[in-house]
mmCIF file of C-alpha atoms in Angstrom:
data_model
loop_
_atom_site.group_PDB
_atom_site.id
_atom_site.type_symbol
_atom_site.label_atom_id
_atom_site.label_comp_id
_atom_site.label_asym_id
_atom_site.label_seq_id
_atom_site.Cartn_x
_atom_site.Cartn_y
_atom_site.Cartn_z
ATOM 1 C CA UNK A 1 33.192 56.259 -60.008
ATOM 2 C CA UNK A 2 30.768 58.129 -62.207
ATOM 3 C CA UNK A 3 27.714 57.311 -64.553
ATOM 4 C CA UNK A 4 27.613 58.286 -67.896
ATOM 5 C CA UNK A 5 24.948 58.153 -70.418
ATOM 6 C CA UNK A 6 26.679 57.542 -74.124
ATOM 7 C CA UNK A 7 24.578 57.832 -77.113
ATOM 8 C CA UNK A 8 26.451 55.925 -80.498
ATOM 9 C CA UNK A 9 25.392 57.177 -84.016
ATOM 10 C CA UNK A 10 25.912 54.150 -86.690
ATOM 11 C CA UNK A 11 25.090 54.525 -90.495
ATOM 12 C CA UNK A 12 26.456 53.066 -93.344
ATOM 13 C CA UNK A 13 29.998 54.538 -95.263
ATOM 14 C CA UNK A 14 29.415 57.400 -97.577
ATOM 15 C CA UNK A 15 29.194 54.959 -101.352
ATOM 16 C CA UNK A 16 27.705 51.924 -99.304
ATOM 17 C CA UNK A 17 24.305 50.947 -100.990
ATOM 18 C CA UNK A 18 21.577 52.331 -98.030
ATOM 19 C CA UNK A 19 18.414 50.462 -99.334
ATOM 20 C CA UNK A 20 16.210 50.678 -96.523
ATOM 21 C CA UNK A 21 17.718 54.659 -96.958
ATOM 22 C CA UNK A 22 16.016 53.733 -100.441
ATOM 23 C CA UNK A 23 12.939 52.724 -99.482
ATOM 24 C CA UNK A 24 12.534 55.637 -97.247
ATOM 25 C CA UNK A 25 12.868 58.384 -99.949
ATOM 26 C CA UNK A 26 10.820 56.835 -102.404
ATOM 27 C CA UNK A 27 8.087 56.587 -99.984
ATOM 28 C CA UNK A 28 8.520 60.504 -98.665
ATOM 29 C CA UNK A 29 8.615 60.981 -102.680
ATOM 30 C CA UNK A 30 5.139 59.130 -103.209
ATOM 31 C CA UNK A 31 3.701 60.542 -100.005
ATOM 32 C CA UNK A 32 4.478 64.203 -101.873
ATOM 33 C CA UNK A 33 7.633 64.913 -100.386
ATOM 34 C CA UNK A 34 9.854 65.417 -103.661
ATOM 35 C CA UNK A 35 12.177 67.769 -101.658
ATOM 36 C CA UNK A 36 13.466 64.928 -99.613
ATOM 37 C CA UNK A 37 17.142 63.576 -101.048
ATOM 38 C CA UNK A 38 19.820 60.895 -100.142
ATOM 39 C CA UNK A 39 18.381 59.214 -96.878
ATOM 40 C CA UNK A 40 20.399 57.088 -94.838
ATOM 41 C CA UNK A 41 19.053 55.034 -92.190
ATOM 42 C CA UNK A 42 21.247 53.711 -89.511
ATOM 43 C CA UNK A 43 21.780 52.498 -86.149
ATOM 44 C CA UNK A 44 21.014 54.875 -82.521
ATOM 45 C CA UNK A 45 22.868 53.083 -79.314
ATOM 46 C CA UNK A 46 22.074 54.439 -76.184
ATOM 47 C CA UNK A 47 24.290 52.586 -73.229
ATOM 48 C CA UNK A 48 25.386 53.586 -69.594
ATOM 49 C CA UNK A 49 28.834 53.087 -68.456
ATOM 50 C CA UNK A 50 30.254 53.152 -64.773
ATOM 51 C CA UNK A 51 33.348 54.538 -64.846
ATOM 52 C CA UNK A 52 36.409 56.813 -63.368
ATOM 53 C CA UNK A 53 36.691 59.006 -66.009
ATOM 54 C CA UNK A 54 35.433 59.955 -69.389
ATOM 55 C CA UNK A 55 38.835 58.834 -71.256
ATOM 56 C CA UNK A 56 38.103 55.349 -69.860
ATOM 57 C CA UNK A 57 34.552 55.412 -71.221
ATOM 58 C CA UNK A 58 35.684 56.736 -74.804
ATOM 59 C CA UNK A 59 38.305 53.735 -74.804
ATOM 60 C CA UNK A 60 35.501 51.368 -73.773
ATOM 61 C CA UNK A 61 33.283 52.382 -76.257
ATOM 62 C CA UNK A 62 35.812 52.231 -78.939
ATOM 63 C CA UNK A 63 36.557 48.719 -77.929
ATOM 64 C CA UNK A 64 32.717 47.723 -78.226
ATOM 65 C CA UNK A 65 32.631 49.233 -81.651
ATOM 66 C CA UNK A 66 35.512 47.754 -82.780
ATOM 67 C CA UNK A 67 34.402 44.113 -81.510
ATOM 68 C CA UNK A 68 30.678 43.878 -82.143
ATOM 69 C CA UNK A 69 28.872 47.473 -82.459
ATOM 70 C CA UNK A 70 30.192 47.920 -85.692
ATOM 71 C CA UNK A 71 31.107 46.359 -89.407
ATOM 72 C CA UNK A 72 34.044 48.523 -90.326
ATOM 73 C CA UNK A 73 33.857 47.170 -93.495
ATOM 74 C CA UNK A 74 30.733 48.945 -94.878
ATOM 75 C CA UNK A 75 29.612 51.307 -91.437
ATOM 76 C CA UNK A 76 31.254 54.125 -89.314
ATOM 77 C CA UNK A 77 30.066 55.537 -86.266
ATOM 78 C CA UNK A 78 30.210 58.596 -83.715
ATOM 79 C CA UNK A 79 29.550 58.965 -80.267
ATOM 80 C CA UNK A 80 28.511 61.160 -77.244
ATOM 81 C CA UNK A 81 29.472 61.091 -73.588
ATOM 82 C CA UNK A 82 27.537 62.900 -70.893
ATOM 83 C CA UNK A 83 28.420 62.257 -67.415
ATOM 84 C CA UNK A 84 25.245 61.750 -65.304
ATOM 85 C CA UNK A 85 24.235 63.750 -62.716
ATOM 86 C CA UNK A 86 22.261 62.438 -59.678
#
């Protein structure tokens, strides 16, 4: 068996009100930052997974999205794998 180090990316779906995304740009806006435009805040994951193979890890992950990582309804997510060496 292996280690690997997964990183999961979660934000809200593309037309999904983003208000702490909001919040964010109309501070960089009042802090002088007027070039700043459509901020999204979301979700960073970071988990490590013992396992035979990196197909087994990807259907793991997808699992633990599916279950409790992730609201399809209103979020979507990507993710890394990197096997780690020791």
């Amino acid at each position: 068996m292996a280690n690997y180090s997964v990183k999961v990316y979660i934000s809200y779906r593309k037309g999904v009100l983003d208000p702490q995304g909001v919040a964010v740009e109309k501070a960089a806006h009042s802090l002088g930052f007027e070039k700043v435009k459509n901020v999204r805040v979301g979700k960073f994951v970071t988990l490590e997974i013992k396992a035979d193979s990196v197909e087994e890890v990807k259907r793991e992950v997808e699992e633990m999205a599916a279950k409790f990582l992730v609201n399809p309804v209103i979020e979507e997510y990507t993710f890394e794998v990197e096997e780690v060496k020791e």
